[in-house]
XYZ file of C-alpha atoms in Angstrom:
787
model
C -1.485 136.571 -44.895
C -0.322 133.004 -45.113
C -2.480 130.368 -43.941
C -3.008 129.040 -40.595
C -2.913 125.348 -41.889
C -3.607 123.448 -44.728
C -2.052 123.069 -47.768
C 0.712 127.004 -48.486
C 0.507 127.070 -44.899
C 4.028 127.335 -43.218
C 3.137 124.662 -40.707
C 5.322 124.318 -37.797
C 7.645 120.738 -38.185
C 5.513 118.536 -35.621
C 8.128 115.960 -36.350
C 10.948 118.653 -34.869
C 9.664 117.989 -31.465
C 10.840 114.125 -31.587
C 14.137 115.200 -33.641
C 14.537 118.686 -30.862
C 13.750 116.944 -27.165
C 16.274 113.566 -27.990
C 12.683 111.687 -28.233
C 13.305 110.360 -31.878
C 13.486 106.502 -31.956
C 16.782 106.085 -34.478
C 18.318 102.824 -35.563
C 20.662 102.183 -32.977
C 18.697 103.235 -30.070
C 16.686 99.506 -30.652
C 18.387 97.308 -29.257
C 16.603 93.560 -28.726
C 17.003 90.899 -25.925
C 19.726 88.420 -26.236
C 21.319 89.958 -28.919
C 24.663 89.624 -30.837
C 27.161 92.656 -32.192
C 29.169 91.971 -35.463
C 31.940 93.128 -36.448
C 33.079 93.367 -40.543
C 36.742 92.277 -41.210
C 37.128 94.431 -44.204
C 40.324 94.378 -46.908
C 42.653 96.946 -45.819
C 45.000 96.760 -49.739
C 42.399 98.272 -52.866
C 43.131 94.428 -55.005
C 43.919 91.451 -54.179
C 43.816 87.215 -54.401
C 42.705 85.919 -51.174
C 44.457 83.272 -50.372
C 43.227 82.340 -46.771
C 42.026 83.102 -43.854
C 42.352 81.850 -40.552
C 39.817 82.029 -38.512
C 41.338 79.667 -35.344
C 42.339 81.944 -32.911
C 39.464 84.466 -33.299
C 36.284 82.262 -32.985
C 38.118 80.512 -29.935
C 38.605 84.275 -27.910
C 35.622 85.203 -25.291
C 31.991 85.981 -26.660
C 32.506 85.436 -30.084
C 29.587 83.650 -31.526
C 30.053 82.473 -35.057
C 32.988 83.992 -37.336
C 31.697 83.811 -40.737
C 33.683 84.245 -44.387
C 32.906 84.210 -48.112
C 32.783 80.389 -48.076
C 29.466 80.737 -45.501
C 27.090 82.682 -48.266
C 27.984 80.194 -51.474
C 24.622 78.720 -52.819
C 23.753 82.353 -51.059
C 22.587 85.353 -54.361
C 24.626 88.079 -54.401
C 23.965 91.974 -54.328
C 21.529 92.967 -56.732
C 21.959 96.206 -59.498
C 18.286 97.359 -59.651
C 18.919 98.864 -63.120
C 19.871 97.310 -66.342
C 21.249 99.467 -68.870
C 21.596 98.312 -72.882
C 25.423 99.773 -74.515
C 24.618 101.764 -77.810
C 25.163 98.910 -79.751
C 22.370 97.105 -78.559
C 24.588 94.580 -75.600
C 23.326 94.903 -72.132
C 26.591 96.127 -69.289
C 28.720 93.907 -67.970
C 27.164 92.629 -64.679
C 29.782 91.253 -62.120
C 28.599 89.325 -58.871
C 28.685 91.376 -56.084
C 29.192 88.545 -52.612
C 28.008 89.742 -49.110
C 31.688 88.789 -48.457
C 34.624 88.664 -50.297
C 35.875 85.850 -52.060
C 38.769 84.546 -53.821
C 39.485 88.229 -54.331
C 38.858 91.758 -52.558
C 38.782 94.700 -54.981
C 38.203 97.850 -52.995
C 39.297 98.793 -49.430
C 36.615 99.134 -47.315
C 35.298 95.682 -49.046
C 33.884 92.923 -46.183
C 36.162 89.848 -45.751
C 35.385 88.372 -42.742
C 32.774 88.978 -40.057
C 32.722 88.465 -36.492
C 29.666 88.141 -34.663
C 29.805 88.210 -30.300
C 28.834 88.826 -27.224
C 29.638 92.510 -27.049
C 30.439 95.184 -29.837
C 34.069 95.077 -28.513
C 34.433 91.360 -28.254
C 33.727 90.788 -32.007
C 35.950 94.173 -33.130
C 39.102 92.480 -30.613
C 38.088 88.582 -32.461
C 38.188 90.346 -35.574
C 41.706 91.041 -35.237
C 42.499 88.456 -34.927
C 41.711 87.060 -38.172
C 44.736 86.168 -39.697
C 44.058 87.240 -43.773
C 47.334 86.618 -46.100
C 46.100 88.085 -49.489
C 48.125 88.258 -52.323
C 48.259 92.081 -53.309
C 47.836 92.553 -57.008
C 48.109 96.225 -58.653
C 44.978 98.694 -58.700
C 43.637 100.447 -61.124
C 41.575 103.690 -59.995
C 42.530 106.202 -62.916
C 39.274 105.274 -65.242
C 40.638 105.457 -69.136
C 43.672 104.583 -67.229
C 41.590 101.407 -66.411
C 40.194 100.966 -70.272
C 43.479 100.815 -71.990
C 44.976 97.712 -73.594
C 46.149 95.283 -71.265
C 44.847 97.190 -67.364
C 44.527 95.253 -64.616
C 41.365 93.703 -64.731
C 39.264 94.344 -61.781
C 36.792 91.456 -62.204
C 38.719 88.269 -63.689
C 36.061 86.892 -65.008
C 34.250 90.056 -67.285
C 35.874 91.146 -70.723
C 37.013 93.811 -69.670
C 36.827 97.480 -67.243
C 34.031 98.904 -69.324
C 30.422 98.040 -67.339
C 28.851 99.662 -71.265
C 29.493 102.263 -73.747
C 25.987 104.175 -73.669
C 25.194 106.437 -76.689
C 21.965 108.872 -76.670
C 20.465 109.759 -78.675
C 22.834 107.567 -81.178
C 20.541 107.910 -84.229
C 21.042 111.766 -83.785
C 25.138 111.536 -83.561
C 26.017 112.054 -87.805
C 23.819 114.862 -87.241
C 25.275 116.266 -84.482
C 29.008 115.610 -86.092
C 27.581 118.315 -89.122
C 25.603 120.249 -86.655
C 29.594 120.845 -85.376
C 31.164 121.611 -88.395
C 29.143 123.427 -89.387
C 29.170 125.588 -86.135
C 29.990 129.510 -86.278
C 31.486 128.703 -83.090
C 32.126 125.995 -80.834
C 33.527 125.845 -76.919
C 34.911 123.558 -75.515
C 35.488 121.969 -71.839
C 36.784 119.176 -70.178
C 35.714 119.208 -66.728
C 35.605 116.763 -63.017
C 32.773 116.159 -61.115
C 34.357 114.950 -58.123
C 33.465 112.289 -56.368
C 32.301 112.511 -52.892
C 30.965 111.508 -49.999
C 27.442 111.462 -48.644
C 27.961 111.879 -44.663
C 24.885 111.882 -43.403
C 24.861 112.607 -39.389
C 23.499 108.901 -38.343
C 25.594 106.575 -39.359
C 24.067 103.366 -40.964
C 22.568 100.844 -38.875
C 21.413 97.032 -38.982
C 19.783 94.407 -36.799
C 18.324 90.922 -37.906
C 15.869 89.475 -35.340
C 14.667 86.483 -35.942
C 11.873 84.141 -34.989
C 12.475 80.489 -35.034
C 8.974 79.292 -33.764
C 6.949 81.039 -36.914
C 10.986 81.482 -39.282
C 9.912 84.870 -39.453
C 12.546 87.819 -40.078
C 12.901 91.138 -39.205
C 15.229 93.868 -40.369
C 15.643 97.001 -38.606
C 17.282 99.463 -41.284
C 18.807 103.116 -41.592
C 16.972 103.131 -45.381
C 15.168 105.507 -47.760
C 13.452 102.639 -49.209
C 12.672 100.151 -46.686
C 10.516 98.095 -49.199
C 12.555 98.282 -52.079
C 15.419 96.184 -49.650
C 11.987 93.414 -48.527
C 12.083 93.093 -51.779
C 15.948 92.577 -53.214
C 16.762 90.907 -50.021
C 14.325 88.714 -50.014
C 13.587 87.860 -53.525
C 17.398 88.074 -54.632
C 20.086 87.550 -52.180
C 18.507 85.518 -49.256
C 15.403 83.998 -50.587
C 13.208 85.099 -47.963
C 9.440 85.159 -49.168
C 8.789 88.041 -48.279
C 5.792 87.624 -46.441
C 8.224 86.133 -43.724
C 10.145 89.100 -44.536
C 9.323 92.551 -42.581
C 11.385 95.284 -43.210
C 12.124 98.507 -40.806
C 12.997 101.657 -41.148
C 12.585 103.512 -38.459
C 13.725 107.489 -38.080
C 16.710 108.225 -40.400
C 18.663 110.391 -39.793
C 19.526 111.855 -43.300
C 19.679 109.830 -46.539
C 21.163 112.666 -49.229
C 20.717 109.153 -51.394
C 23.232 107.135 -49.928
C 20.995 104.812 -48.302
C 19.235 103.728 -50.709
C 20.148 100.925 -51.684
C 20.274 97.501 -50.672
C 23.628 97.493 -48.273
C 25.890 93.947 -47.589
C 25.492 94.763 -43.921
C 22.016 93.966 -43.956
C 22.068 91.278 -45.442
C 24.482 89.948 -44.144
C 22.610 90.706 -40.051
C 19.288 89.082 -41.672
C 20.963 86.288 -42.574
C 23.593 85.833 -39.331
C 20.696 86.198 -37.263
C 18.596 82.427 -38.982
C 22.305 80.992 -38.535
C 22.865 81.819 -34.700
C 19.889 82.635 -33.957
C 19.659 85.533 -32.287
C 18.746 89.177 -32.730
C 22.451 90.887 -34.703
C 23.573 93.837 -34.216
C 26.169 96.334 -36.829
C 26.246 100.379 -36.278
C 28.391 101.887 -38.502
C 31.497 103.961 -37.593
C 32.682 107.248 -39.327
C 35.378 105.340 -40.862
C 33.557 102.807 -41.775
C 31.206 104.937 -43.405
C 33.986 106.496 -45.736
C 34.847 103.738 -46.924
C 31.661 101.798 -47.134
C 28.580 104.432 -48.392
C 28.633 104.230 -51.766
C 30.633 107.951 -53.232
C 28.297 110.029 -55.326
C 29.368 111.794 -58.651
C 33.209 111.096 -60.309
C 32.751 112.270 -63.380
C 35.250 113.425 -66.267
C 34.122 115.283 -69.320
C 33.251 116.688 -72.390
C 31.171 118.213 -73.710
C 31.519 120.694 -76.592
C 28.616 123.254 -77.939
C 28.220 124.683 -80.999
C 26.647 128.131 -82.159
C 25.234 129.882 -85.013
C 26.732 133.637 -86.266
C 23.362 134.456 -84.044
C 24.645 132.808 -80.673
C 21.557 130.493 -81.376
C 21.883 127.612 -80.179
C 22.399 124.394 -82.068
C 23.742 121.356 -81.060
C 26.100 119.641 -78.371
C 27.745 116.687 -77.547
C 29.506 115.871 -74.990
C 31.603 112.368 -73.643
C 31.659 111.980 -70.632
C 33.654 108.268 -68.072
C 31.801 107.554 -65.245
C 33.792 105.681 -62.032
C 30.994 102.995 -61.175
C 34.012 101.804 -58.628
C 34.606 98.184 -57.901
C 30.547 96.740 -57.908
C 27.522 97.770 -59.330
C 25.123 99.505 -56.249
C 21.091 99.321 -56.342
C 20.672 102.189 -59.324
C 24.563 103.215 -60.145
C 24.044 102.778 -64.096
C 21.426 104.752 -64.263
C 22.839 107.235 -62.664
C 25.049 108.379 -65.717
C 22.681 107.467 -68.355
C 18.920 108.381 -67.858
C 19.429 110.931 -64.909
C 22.244 112.345 -67.332
C 21.861 112.322 -70.658
C 17.821 113.193 -70.993
C 18.816 116.841 -68.663
C 21.210 118.012 -70.755
C 19.230 120.192 -72.993
C 19.102 122.118 -69.612
C 16.415 125.440 -70.336
C 17.425 125.826 -73.701
C 16.072 124.501 -77.352
C 19.546 122.895 -78.924
C 18.028 120.999 -81.437
C 21.050 118.323 -81.428
C 22.392 116.709 -78.767
C 23.500 113.864 -77.989
C 25.484 112.050 -75.068
C 28.398 109.549 -74.623
C 29.224 107.835 -71.755
C 31.946 104.908 -70.380
C 31.133 103.314 -67.657
C 34.357 101.421 -65.749
C 34.699 99.683 -63.163
C 37.914 100.686 -60.735
C 38.963 99.523 -57.462
C 37.133 102.105 -55.439
C 33.965 101.797 -53.124
C 30.610 101.759 -55.485
C 29.614 104.569 -56.381
C 25.902 105.034 -56.447
C 23.061 108.217 -56.017
C 23.836 111.317 -54.422
C 21.527 113.911 -53.472
C 20.510 115.327 -57.599
C 21.804 111.570 -58.962
C 22.940 113.432 -62.517
C 21.134 116.456 -62.657
C 23.581 118.263 -60.902
C 26.741 116.425 -63.286
C 24.707 117.621 -66.423
C 23.889 121.113 -65.134
C 27.679 121.109 -63.940
C 28.388 120.419 -67.382
C 25.859 122.480 -69.050
C 26.087 125.570 -67.138
C 29.700 125.748 -67.312
C 30.541 125.812 -71.284
C 27.448 128.605 -71.622
C 29.232 130.950 -69.170
C 32.451 130.121 -71.136
C 30.740 130.231 -75.048
C 29.835 134.069 -73.381
C 33.452 134.690 -72.528
C 34.789 134.108 -75.901
C 31.541 135.931 -77.569
C 32.312 139.196 -75.657
C 28.136 138.948 -74.865
C 26.567 139.092 -72.144
C 26.093 135.521 -69.869
C 22.607 135.499 -69.196
C 21.477 137.424 -72.569
C 23.052 134.686 -74.367
C 20.471 132.104 -71.435
C 18.092 134.167 -72.187
C 18.550 134.297 -75.807
C 18.325 130.337 -75.971
C 15.535 129.443 -73.402
C 12.405 127.578 -74.049
C 9.877 129.232 -73.867
C 7.026 127.296 -74.987
C 5.289 124.892 -73.166
C 4.738 121.626 -73.640
C 8.435 121.014 -75.088
C 9.956 117.592 -76.091
C 13.421 117.941 -76.323
C 16.240 116.401 -78.186
C 16.898 113.310 -75.409
C 13.548 112.044 -75.451
C 11.773 113.822 -72.012
C 9.025 116.481 -72.522
C 8.829 119.270 -70.100
C 4.935 119.970 -69.447
C 5.725 123.438 -68.457
C 8.458 126.471 -67.070
C 8.941 130.102 -66.894
C 13.231 130.184 -67.361
C 12.548 133.543 -68.000
C 10.244 134.605 -65.403
C 12.619 132.904 -62.622
C 15.925 134.892 -64.680
C 13.924 138.516 -64.239
C 13.090 137.178 -60.142
C 16.633 136.171 -59.987
C 18.031 139.326 -61.514
C 16.376 141.234 -58.572
C 16.932 139.439 -55.432
C 20.959 139.632 -56.209
C 20.638 143.175 -56.942
C 22.668 142.912 -60.183
C 22.287 146.958 -60.950
C 24.635 146.952 -57.690
C 26.581 145.061 -58.057
C 29.667 147.046 -60.020
C 29.921 148.493 -57.048
C 30.434 145.806 -54.689
C 33.123 145.211 -56.745
C 34.838 148.255 -56.624
C 34.559 148.389 -52.883
C 36.305 144.824 -53.007
C 39.233 146.247 -54.715
C 39.601 148.987 -52.049
C 40.421 145.679 -49.776
C 42.197 143.909 -52.253
C 40.167 141.904 -52.858
C 38.762 139.919 -56.613
C 35.183 140.060 -56.793
C 32.888 137.913 -58.896
C 29.353 137.154 -60.258
C 28.061 133.723 -61.131
C 25.163 133.100 -62.898
C 23.115 129.804 -63.550
C 20.468 128.069 -64.394
C 19.547 124.507 -63.851
C 16.368 122.283 -64.557
C 15.644 118.612 -63.205
C 13.841 115.881 -63.863
C 11.954 114.930 -60.658
C 9.518 111.840 -59.823
C 11.005 109.876 -62.198
C 8.197 107.893 -63.768
C 6.455 105.825 -65.867
C 6.792 102.771 -64.868
C 6.284 101.265 -67.733
C 8.871 103.808 -69.630
C 11.387 102.941 -67.317
C 11.061 99.403 -67.302
C 11.691 99.456 -71.068
C 14.921 101.798 -69.900
C 16.073 99.152 -67.649
C 14.449 99.163 -64.141
C 14.228 96.206 -62.691
C 11.464 98.456 -60.258
C 8.444 99.946 -60.791
C 8.250 103.514 -59.386
C 4.886 104.494 -58.585
C 4.124 104.785 -55.328
C 1.427 103.992 -52.217
C -1.156 105.287 -48.987
C -3.289 103.705 -47.270
C -5.741 106.760 -45.764
C -7.549 104.825 -42.527
C -10.388 106.782 -41.041
C -10.825 106.145 -37.255
C -14.483 106.019 -35.708
C -14.583 109.772 -34.561
C -12.935 110.759 -37.386
C -9.476 111.353 -37.261
C -7.329 109.464 -39.847
C -3.926 107.148 -40.465
C -2.006 107.624 -43.206
C -0.191 104.935 -44.495
C 1.713 105.853 -47.000
C 5.747 103.742 -48.969
C 7.114 106.514 -48.660
C 9.435 107.532 -46.002
C 10.831 110.363 -44.105
C 14.711 111.354 -43.150
C 14.755 115.044 -42.815
C 12.039 116.399 -45.232
C 9.125 117.258 -42.956
C 6.782 114.397 -44.424
C 4.523 114.076 -41.367
C 3.538 117.844 -41.878
C 3.058 118.263 -45.230
C 0.982 114.904 -45.475
C -0.823 115.986 -42.834
C -1.141 120.030 -44.574
C -2.703 117.272 -47.488
C -4.933 115.877 -46.605
C -6.159 118.151 -43.623
C -6.669 120.616 -46.459
C -9.349 118.224 -48.383
C -11.565 117.294 -45.542
C -11.665 120.761 -44.383
C -10.135 119.316 -40.602
C -7.579 119.961 -38.194
C -4.046 119.286 -39.284
C -3.266 117.438 -36.026
C -5.516 114.363 -36.115
C -4.392 113.015 -39.273
C -1.360 110.750 -38.848
C 0.988 109.640 -40.609
C 3.052 106.690 -40.697
C 5.485 105.279 -42.651
C 9.010 102.941 -42.667
C 6.871 99.533 -41.544
C 6.552 97.132 -44.601
C 4.421 95.190 -42.025
C 2.005 97.951 -42.573
C 2.352 100.326 -45.118
C 1.293 100.068 -48.917
C 3.920 98.859 -50.797
C 5.908 101.364 -52.470
C 9.139 102.017 -53.979
C 10.465 105.088 -50.963
C 11.957 108.566 -50.885
C 14.471 109.599 -53.925
C 14.924 111.426 -56.778
C 12.546 114.825 -55.003
C 9.313 112.690 -55.922
C 8.134 111.737 -52.018
C 4.886 115.117 -52.256
C 4.914 114.540 -56.742
C 4.430 110.543 -56.551
C 3.378 109.789 -52.323
C 0.988 113.043 -51.772
C -0.440 111.952 -55.562
C -1.064 108.483 -53.834
C -2.690 110.406 -50.708
C -4.660 112.610 -52.626
C -5.723 110.033 -54.632
C -6.294 107.622 -51.405
C -8.494 110.557 -49.562
C -10.528 110.794 -52.691
C -12.401 107.626 -52.621
C -12.493 108.322 -49.003
C -14.162 111.046 -49.400
C -17.126 110.246 -52.366
C -17.756 106.717 -50.207
C -18.205 109.576 -46.966
C -20.241 111.391 -49.418
C -22.738 108.164 -49.869
C -23.042 107.734 -46.204
C -23.642 111.978 -45.190
C -26.781 111.301 -48.682
C -28.214 108.683 -46.565
C -28.074 110.591 -43.055
C -29.282 113.756 -44.552
C -31.473 111.769 -47.453
C -30.764 113.718 -50.107
C -29.222 112.679 -53.593
C -25.488 112.021 -53.778
C -25.031 114.396 -56.665
C -25.929 117.149 -54.285
C -23.164 116.719 -51.399
C -20.903 118.762 -51.057
C -17.401 118.427 -48.276
C -16.262 122.038 -46.762
C -15.006 122.991 -44.004
C -15.179 119.630 -42.000
C -18.800 119.599 -42.814
C -21.573 117.698 -45.702
C -23.759 119.645 -46.439
C -27.038 119.776 -49.085
C -26.040 121.996 -51.960
C -28.308 125.515 -52.106
C -29.871 123.974 -48.176
C -28.858 124.930 -44.316
C -28.934 120.078 -43.959
C -25.364 119.674 -42.882
C -23.432 116.730 -40.722
C -20.474 117.045 -39.393
C -17.685 114.662 -40.782
C -17.261 112.918 -37.328
C -20.475 112.187 -37.119
C -20.340 110.455 -41.065
C -16.840 108.603 -40.618
C -18.992 107.809 -37.088
C -21.683 106.612 -38.635
C -19.191 104.535 -40.558
C -18.231 102.191 -38.161
C -21.944 102.293 -36.407
C -24.260 101.105 -39.867
C -27.553 101.541 -38.010
C -28.508 104.619 -39.981
C -27.832 103.057 -44.291
C -28.638 100.120 -46.279
C -25.337 97.556 -45.813
C -26.745 96.228 -49.102
C -25.569 99.421 -50.777
C -22.241 100.983 -48.763
C -20.407 98.355 -46.365
C -19.189 99.513 -43.015
C -16.550 101.065 -42.541
C -13.588 104.050 -44.165
C -10.886 102.678 -45.181
C -9.056 102.809 -48.958
C -5.956 102.559 -50.780
C -4.596 104.026 -53.675
C -1.439 103.449 -56.429
C -0.220 106.536 -58.282
C 2.402 105.574 -60.980
C 3.092 109.208 -62.342
C 2.364 110.015 -66.222
C 5.767 112.006 -66.726
C 8.969 113.611 -64.439
C 8.320 117.075 -62.933
C 10.092 119.468 -64.295
C 11.553 121.640 -61.203
C 13.557 125.187 -62.582
C 15.347 128.316 -61.577
C 18.377 130.562 -61.860
C 20.652 131.216 -59.000
C 23.463 133.807 -58.661
C 26.460 133.475 -56.400
C 29.344 136.482 -55.306
C 32.223 135.564 -54.137
C 35.878 137.131 -52.710
C 38.957 136.049 -53.786
C 42.176 136.472 -51.704
C 44.355 136.930 -54.931
C 47.514 136.422 -51.656
C 46.277 132.918 -50.861
C 43.403 132.228 -53.114
C 40.909 131.829 -50.580
C 37.201 131.872 -51.723
C 34.797 133.517 -49.780
C 30.970 133.309 -50.484
C 29.404 137.492 -49.971
C 26.562 136.705 -51.461
C 23.803 133.850 -52.784
C 20.378 134.343 -54.325
C 18.110 131.797 -55.979
C 14.787 131.723 -57.786
C 13.041 128.393 -58.178
C 9.857 127.049 -60.036
C 8.368 124.024 -57.642
C 4.817 124.454 -58.555
C 2.332 124.773 -56.119
C 3.703 124.804 -52.875
C 3.256 122.568 -49.388
C 4.780 124.489 -46.982
C 6.972 127.418 -48.366
C 9.207 127.331 -44.796
C 10.190 123.744 -45.549
C 10.902 124.721 -49.484
C 12.418 126.939 -48.087
C 14.883 124.663 -45.924
C 14.930 122.273 -48.589
C 16.825 124.458 -50.745
C 18.954 125.938 -48.068
C 20.151 122.249 -47.427
C 20.653 122.011 -50.394
C 22.445 125.092 -50.914
C 24.799 124.080 -48.910
C 25.791 120.671 -50.026
C 26.432 122.381 -53.382
C 28.377 124.646 -51.801
C 30.364 121.617 -50.175
C 31.534 120.452 -53.094
C 32.284 124.033 -55.421
C 34.767 125.346 -52.797
C 35.759 122.229 -50.202
C 34.267 118.615 -50.681
C 36.601 116.020 -52.678
C 37.169 111.967 -52.222
C 40.518 111.063 -53.525
C 42.198 107.985 -54.059
C 45.959 107.471 -54.589
C 47.092 105.242 -56.862
C 47.025 102.199 -54.268
C 43.838 102.467 -54.017
C 44.077 103.241 -51.182
C 40.895 106.690 -49.766
C 42.993 109.761 -48.848
C 40.577 111.313 -47.473
C 38.390 108.679 -44.839
C 37.363 111.461 -42.203
C 37.607 114.436 -41.457
C 40.850 115.550 -40.781
C 40.602 115.316 -44.362
C 37.211 115.890 -46.058
C 36.378 118.424 -45.670
C 32.324 119.573 -45.126
C 30.977 122.964 -44.930
C 30.783 124.430 -41.576
C 28.674 127.258 -41.235
C 31.393 129.767 -40.839
C 31.498 129.064 -45.089
C 28.311 129.574 -45.967
C 26.251 133.558 -46.488
C 22.899 133.944 -45.752
C 20.651 132.380 -49.041
C 17.176 134.817 -50.231
C 16.018 131.877 -51.425
C 12.348 132.885 -53.320
C 9.927 130.527 -54.712
C 7.408 132.674 -55.860
C 7.182 131.838 -59.778
C 5.052 129.049 -59.923
C 3.940 126.760 -62.834
C 1.948 124.322 -61.723
C 3.010 121.245 -63.360
C 0.033 119.523 -65.958
C -0.552 115.828 -65.016
C -0.151 115.936 -60.873
C -4.340 116.942 -59.054
C -1.407 118.762 -56.006
C 0.372 120.612 -59.254
C 3.663 120.488 -57.601
C 7.091 119.468 -58.401
C 9.842 118.330 -56.636
C 12.037 120.286 -54.665
C 14.332 118.261 -52.267
C 17.536 118.810 -54.232
C 17.556 122.101 -56.777
C 19.741 123.947 -54.515
C 22.443 120.500 -54.701
C 21.852 120.534 -58.639
C 21.537 124.967 -58.965
C 24.621 126.470 -56.236
C 28.103 124.310 -58.012
C 28.198 125.878 -61.666
C 26.779 129.644 -59.378
C 30.389 129.295 -57.763
C 32.105 128.183 -60.064
C 31.264 131.142 -62.901
C 31.457 133.034 -60.128
C 34.989 132.776 -59.304
C 36.204 132.532 -63.114
C 34.344 135.845 -62.994
C 36.106 137.044 -60.636
C 39.573 135.793 -62.124
C 39.040 137.021 -65.158
C 38.261 139.895 -64.046
C 41.574 140.451 -62.932
C 43.370 140.068 -66.109
C 43.449 136.521 -65.379
C 43.579 134.097 -67.975
C 41.687 130.840 -66.303
C 38.482 129.501 -68.312
C 38.296 126.355 -65.817
C 38.872 125.484 -62.275
C 37.858 121.814 -61.738
C 35.926 121.728 -58.194
C 36.270 121.585 -55.392
C 38.273 124.786 -55.335
C 40.548 124.714 -53.095
C 42.621 127.649 -52.374
C 45.930 126.300 -53.421
C 43.684 124.794 -56.998
C 42.595 128.603 -57.191
C 46.302 130.633 -56.150
C 48.004 128.551 -58.601
C 45.147 129.023 -61.238
C 45.875 132.827 -60.909
C 49.873 132.563 -61.511
C 49.918 130.243 -64.191
């Protein structure tokens, strides 16, 4: 039976009460007396030289406080990149300047060129429309391979070319990999696209800058997944504000999916403008702005090859990827197609030799960065598609081929520099076959055929690396920040706790699951634990929330801090009980002396901590508050197996998902209900990528899918009921909770399962179709069926 509370219980999300009743406090809800509003004039061409900006008419319009252009930011730092990649020749990547407002050139549609601060949002918008721009339009480069051709238009004139870096991994494996392909009994190759996506969180980005002239303090309220990192980047590298004079607050955030990790120009502008205008400055993105200013995701073009021996064992993998960076380097963009992609190319398989090449390319498009899964979905899609294709070429069962090549002994060191600590890939596949009722598939296919539809079954296995770590290793790999997490646990005199964390919650349910962990450790009710996050003024320095790291890294910091609390409380209890500290036990919210009936309640001990009448101060200082920083020794490695059944209408090419099953191994589970919800959301996003979503540019760099009229977001009727199971648990061995990440798994495992199912449906009907690029829209599927 499920527990009433604590670790392993499906406690209802406490934060949902305020969200569902309209009591949430989002950044756009924050209004400061006397605030002004900013409207950004954005480039409507993808590439051009700025000849002049005439702001005279705009400056004289009603309500206008000030008009800013790029010249106002000369001498101000540009937007920093948080990760440097060294190429396969040992050279650092090309890293162009990224100004707050365009200086000299515009490089993508949507780049801010000027900004008007006015008394109202309407006045700011009207004045921005009065600015006269004279831009000499230049040819735009959108296609990555064309961007690398000799003589291609350069996105940045001061760079050698449009190649950010040419990365090889593992470079010393390259010759051995090539020989393995020469010696292979069978080689399967596949060229594919990981389509560009727009994150589209429910809440658009918002920034409110405030400045206190009397103290020279700046405050930024923003929709961010990691306020401490924004404070570090903006203070130290952009505006030159000492950290102790800069506060960053990220209140309730309505979805992030990665796109709110990064430091954006609008945040820096509002902070800068608040001081320049000596009044608060607010910006709220429109949905149209979000399409052309939020960092996009994915956008890889890859050739992958798989070598097998005569017994169908995998012997080598070789990939060559072109990864779009867009016009500038977003905060973590260089790491996504390299260290978060190349290191996952082993997947669940014991392939002895792997070589990954990535060419990162600048184009006249919106910058590309992390989006739910960040590198892991790209790697999984390549690998699981080529494995499926190999099975069909060899005439063997796709599941049997996977099982034959599964890793079975742990820990397992892959040839791409990571070590999986635990896993049971046969176990999750066993669970999937049971959940998916594979034995009944033939009957379901026959029924579909009788109704004039084609039915297909696709499977997929995945592994991902979560809680990226440790800091000293990623620092050697180019990270310009630590990747630890922090927690401060403050116990009140009456026994309640406030836990302040550097992690940030924007939909994950941290306020519930974190409280469960601390409450379980002490043996008190979850209602006695309050979780505080999102404000750099009252939380310890932390790295925020992304990469499915919150419970594995942030939760571990809480465990360490709570352990310190318990140890000190035991010292106090030993004095109160007149017993040896070694004999004190804590259970169900009470301290007792082992082997006796002597005990003292948690609340009595915490009161004594603040009213220290009963123990010597020379031994124990008053108070009960502890801080811990946790830097993990390794990634966590959740894994799983997914199955999708589709029906394809041969007359229209429309794909309908009929069944979907997901068997995941997330290690120990804190809150099963929250985990299930995370998987549901991830699968929905993965299905969106597989069937519907596509961020498309024309040859002039104009975004063709710049609204919901053209960008197809998944709706409820696009999705089936999901069968989800996470009972296969192999606990992580290197964090105190034994947990693994769960937030991105659904988005990683679902796209190849969907595409594999569609290809299966078409091939079962005798169609010579080996691959269709995402999204599998009706016209693409119909075109593939009809040659």
